[in-house]
């Protein structure tokens, strides 16, 4: 499913290459039979806005949305295991799943990074895609609800993935709770997190962790910038229910 690759790229850090590929991505989305016409139209319009928006503005918005807090993290296991030891084992298991399927990571990115997971799914058959999307439906629903709460176009991606398996209601299930959540991307909230991390890690281990992924590298840069500015205190449309019909 080429549309999964498009959705993966839309969740990646914006680049000039992404903007240049807008017409191709719109064509792929337009032919995605697992999405309703309104969903295809919404994605088409968003891709057009990406192509016409200044790249630096796109990148700044992306960092503000995904790198300043954990609520909208694109790391799947962040929402399930947090920083527990179980997260490490889950990533090892997922990496092994990739390898057994002949899918090797070529970039320094964590295996539970949602764009990576979607690219992997694009190589699978529809039954497997449906099953694995179903396995993370609760995460996608939570992510979509939080992105909608922030009135972000990025909510279109998890919403589309859920629509592909007829699980649109997963978003509504989280909407009320999300509307009452305290934001974790405010300066005070970020200070609290970084202060906690300073206690748990020394400078060297903190740097090593940051270098494990592109997301981590952007977070490390954001942290350095903030430290310089202030003292640290750290399947188809609704008529069908599943893929393949």
GROMACS .gro file of C-alpha atoms in nm, residues 38-231:
model
  194
   38UNK     CA    1  -1.382   1.350   0.249
   39UNK     CA    2  -1.072   1.188   0.400
   40UNK     CA    3  -0.892   1.186   0.067
   41UNK     CA    4  -0.991   1.548   0.007
   42UNK     CA    5  -0.865   1.655   0.351
   43UNK     CA    6  -0.528   1.487   0.295
   44UNK     CA    7  -0.505   1.632  -0.057
   45UNK     CA    8  -0.564   1.983   0.078
   46UNK     CA    9  -0.311   1.941   0.358
   47UNK     CA   10  -0.043   1.817   0.120
   48UNK     CA   11  -0.108   2.123  -0.094
   49UNK     CA   12  -0.061   2.349   0.208
   50UNK     CA   13   0.266   2.175   0.291
   51UNK     CA   14   0.392   2.240  -0.060
   52UNK     CA   15   0.305   2.610  -0.045
   53UNK     CA   16   0.423   2.690   0.309
   54UNK     CA   17   0.770   2.821   0.389
   55UNK     CA   18   0.986   2.524   0.489
   56UNK     CA   19   1.128   2.690   0.799
   57UNK     CA   20   0.775   2.756   0.923
   58UNK     CA   21   0.681   2.393   0.864
   59UNK     CA   22   0.985   2.274   1.056
   60UNK     CA   23   0.924   2.513   1.345
   61UNK     CA   24   0.562   2.397   1.373
   62UNK     CA   25   0.673   2.033   1.363
   63UNK     CA   26   0.925   2.080   1.645
   64UNK     CA   27   0.669   2.268   1.855
   65UNK     CA   28   0.414   1.992   1.806
   66UNK     CA   29   0.618   1.674   1.838
   67UNK     CA   30   0.944   1.756   2.015
   68UNK     CA   31   0.844   1.976   2.307
   69UNK     CA   32   0.644   1.719   2.499
   70UNK     CA   33   0.562   1.350   2.511
   71UNK     CA   34   0.184   1.367   2.471
   72UNK     CA   35   0.211   1.374   2.091
   73UNK     CA   36   0.521   1.156   2.065
   74UNK     CA   37   0.553   0.957   1.743
   75UNK     CA   38   0.734   0.683   1.935
   76UNK     CA   39   0.464   0.419   1.981
   77UNK     CA   40   0.600   0.262   2.298
   78UNK     CA   41   0.628   0.601   2.465
   79UNK     CA   42   0.250   0.586   2.505
   80UNK     CA   43   0.251   0.229   2.637
   81UNK     CA   44   0.566   0.181   2.843
   82UNK     CA   45   0.697   0.534   2.902
   83UNK     CA   46   1.054   0.507   3.029
   84UNK     CA   47   1.015   0.163   3.186
   85UNK     CA   48   1.243  -0.132   3.111
   86UNK     CA   49   0.955  -0.295   2.923
   87UNK     CA   50   0.996  -0.036   2.649
   88UNK     CA   51   1.348  -0.153   2.570
   89UNK     CA   52   1.239  -0.516   2.537
   90UNK     CA   53   0.941  -0.416   2.324
   91UNK     CA   54   1.173  -0.233   2.084
   92UNK     CA   55   1.406  -0.532   2.065
   93UNK     CA   56   1.108  -0.754   1.982
   94UNK     CA   57   0.983  -0.511   1.716
   95UNK     CA   58   1.328  -0.485   1.560
   96UNK     CA   59   1.345  -0.865   1.540
   97UNK     CA   60   1.001  -0.867   1.377
   98UNK     CA   61   1.134  -0.628   1.113
   99UNK     CA   62   1.440  -0.841   1.050
  100UNK     CA   63   1.241  -1.162   1.016
  101UNK     CA   64   1.033  -0.987   0.750
  102UNK     CA   65   1.349  -0.877   0.567
  103UNK     CA   66   1.303  -0.513   0.669
  104UNK     CA   67   1.625  -0.349   0.787
  105UNK     CA   68   1.646   0.000   0.932
  106UNK     CA   69   1.888   0.209   0.725
  107UNK     CA   70   1.858   0.527   0.931
  108UNK     CA   71   1.944   0.598   1.293
  109UNK     CA   72   1.585   0.593   1.407
  110UNK     CA   73   1.411   0.393   1.678
  111UNK     CA   74   1.203   0.097   1.558
  112UNK     CA   75   0.884   0.222   1.727
  113UNK     CA   76   0.896   0.556   1.543
  114UNK     CA   77   0.555   0.563   1.372
  115UNK     CA   78   0.681   0.661   1.022
  116UNK     CA   79   0.924   0.366   1.035
  117UNK     CA   80   0.646   0.131   1.146
  118UNK     CA   81   0.422   0.251   0.861
  119UNK     CA   82   0.697   0.201   0.605
  120UNK     CA   83   0.738  -0.153   0.735
  121UNK     CA   84   0.363  -0.213   0.710
  122UNK     CA   85   0.367  -0.095   0.349
  123UNK     CA   86   0.564  -0.411   0.266
  124UNK     CA   87   0.307  -0.646   0.424
  125UNK     CA   88  -0.014  -0.795   0.286
  126UNK     CA   89  -0.348  -0.633   0.369
  127UNK     CA   90  -0.446  -0.890   0.633
  128UNK     CA   91  -0.123  -0.827   0.825
  129UNK     CA   92  -0.159  -0.451   0.784
  130UNK     CA   93  -0.511  -0.464   0.925
  131UNK     CA   94  -0.403  -0.677   1.220
  132UNK     CA   95  -0.104  -0.465   1.313
  133UNK     CA   96  -0.294  -0.138   1.281
  134UNK     CA   97  -0.561  -0.289   1.501
  135UNK     CA   98  -0.294  -0.374   1.759
  136UNK     CA   99  -0.200  -0.004   1.791
  137UNK     CA  100  -0.550   0.140   1.740
  138UNK     CA  101  -0.566   0.265   2.099
  139UNK     CA  102  -0.238   0.457   2.051
  140UNK     CA  103  -0.352   0.601   1.718
  141UNK     CA  104  -0.683   0.706   1.874
  142UNK     CA  105  -0.507   0.885   2.159
  143UNK     CA  106  -0.259   1.053   1.924
  144UNK     CA  107  -0.534   1.165   1.687
  145UNK     CA  108  -0.742   1.303   1.975
  146UNK     CA  109  -0.449   1.504   2.109
  147UNK     CA  110  -0.358   1.639   1.767
  148UNK     CA  111  -0.720   1.736   1.703
  149UNK     CA  112  -0.729   1.910   2.040
  150UNK     CA  113  -0.436   2.120   1.916
  151UNK     CA  114  -0.618   2.180   1.585
  152UNK     CA  115  -0.333   2.025   1.389
  153UNK     CA  116  -0.354   1.885   1.036
  154UNK     CA  117  -0.125   1.605   1.155
  155UNK     CA  118  -0.433   1.447   1.312
  156UNK     CA  119  -0.532   1.345   0.959
  157UNK     CA  120  -0.268   1.070   0.955
  158UNK     CA  121  -0.372   0.861   1.258
  159UNK     CA  122  -0.735   0.930   1.166
  160UNK     CA  123  -0.675   0.788   0.817
  161UNK     CA  124  -0.502   0.481   0.959
  162UNK     CA  125  -0.794   0.415   1.191
  163UNK     CA  126  -1.042   0.466   0.906
  164UNK     CA  127  -0.861   0.197   0.708
  165UNK     CA  128  -0.959  -0.062   0.969
  166UNK     CA  129  -1.299   0.082   1.054
  167UNK     CA  130  -1.185   0.199   1.398
  168UNK     CA  131  -1.274   0.568   1.373
  169UNK     CA  132  -1.449   0.558   1.713
  170UNK     CA  133  -1.110   0.507   1.880
  171UNK     CA  134  -1.058   0.883   1.853
  172UNK     CA  135  -1.389   0.972   2.020
  173UNK     CA  136  -1.310   0.733   2.305
  174UNK     CA  137  -1.021   0.959   2.408
  175UNK     CA  138  -1.162   1.301   2.322
  176UNK     CA  139  -1.314   1.392   2.660
  177UNK     CA  140  -1.011   1.284   2.864
  178UNK     CA  141  -0.774   1.462   2.627
  179UNK     CA  142  -0.971   1.786   2.654
  180UNK     CA  143  -0.899   1.786   3.029
  181UNK     CA  144  -0.528   1.704   3.005
  182UNK     CA  145  -0.270   1.957   3.119
  183UNK     CA  146  -0.035   2.055   2.838
  184UNK     CA  147   0.313   1.903   2.868
  185UNK     CA  148   0.478   2.137   2.617
  186UNK     CA  149   0.475   2.457   2.823
  187UNK     CA  150   0.806   2.603   2.950
  188UNK     CA  151   0.718   2.502   3.308
  189UNK     CA  152   0.631   2.147   3.206
  190UNK     CA  153   0.950   2.112   3.000
  191UNK     CA  154   1.161   2.244   3.288
  192UNK     CA  155   1.009   1.983   3.519
  193UNK     CA  156   1.085   1.699   3.278
  194UNK     CA  157   1.443   1.810   3.216
  195UNK     CA  158   1.503   1.854   3.588
  196UNK     CA  159   1.387   1.497   3.645
  197UNK     CA  160   1.611   1.370   3.365
  198UNK     CA  161   1.910   1.556   3.511
  199UNK     CA  162   1.866   1.355   3.829
  200UNK     CA  163   1.834   1.022   3.649
  201UNK     CA  164   2.113   1.067   3.394
  202UNK     CA  165   2.456   1.221   3.390
  203UNK     CA  166   2.553   1.452   3.105
  204UNK     CA  167   2.722   1.181   2.902
  205UNK     CA  168   2.437   0.928   2.917
  206UNK     CA  169   2.186   1.203   2.842
  207UNK     CA  170   2.383   1.294   2.530
  208UNK     CA  171   2.409   0.931   2.421
  209UNK     CA  172   2.033   0.882   2.456
  210UNK     CA  173   1.965   1.195   2.253
  211UNK     CA  174   2.175   1.065   1.965
  212UNK     CA  175   1.969   0.748   1.926
  213UNK     CA  176   1.714   0.903   1.691
  214UNK     CA  177   1.638   1.205   1.476
  215UNK     CA  178   1.366   1.297   1.725
  216UNK     CA  179   1.615   1.270   2.008
  217UNK     CA  180   1.865   1.489   1.826
  218UNK     CA  181   1.604   1.760   1.774
  219UNK     CA  182   1.502   1.734   2.140
  220UNK     CA  183   1.864   1.766   2.247
  221UNK     CA  184   1.906   2.078   2.033
  222UNK     CA  185   1.583   2.222   2.172
  223UNK     CA  186   1.711   2.151   2.522
  224UNK     CA  187   2.041   2.328   2.454
  225UNK     CA  188   1.858   2.630   2.314
  226UNK     CA  189   1.628   2.649   2.616
  227UNK     CA  190   1.920   2.614   2.855
  228UNK     CA  191   2.089   2.907   2.687
  229UNK     CA  192   1.776   3.118   2.734
  230UNK     CA  193   1.685   3.027   3.091
  231UNK     CA  194   1.823   2.839   3.392
   0.00000   0.00000   0.00000
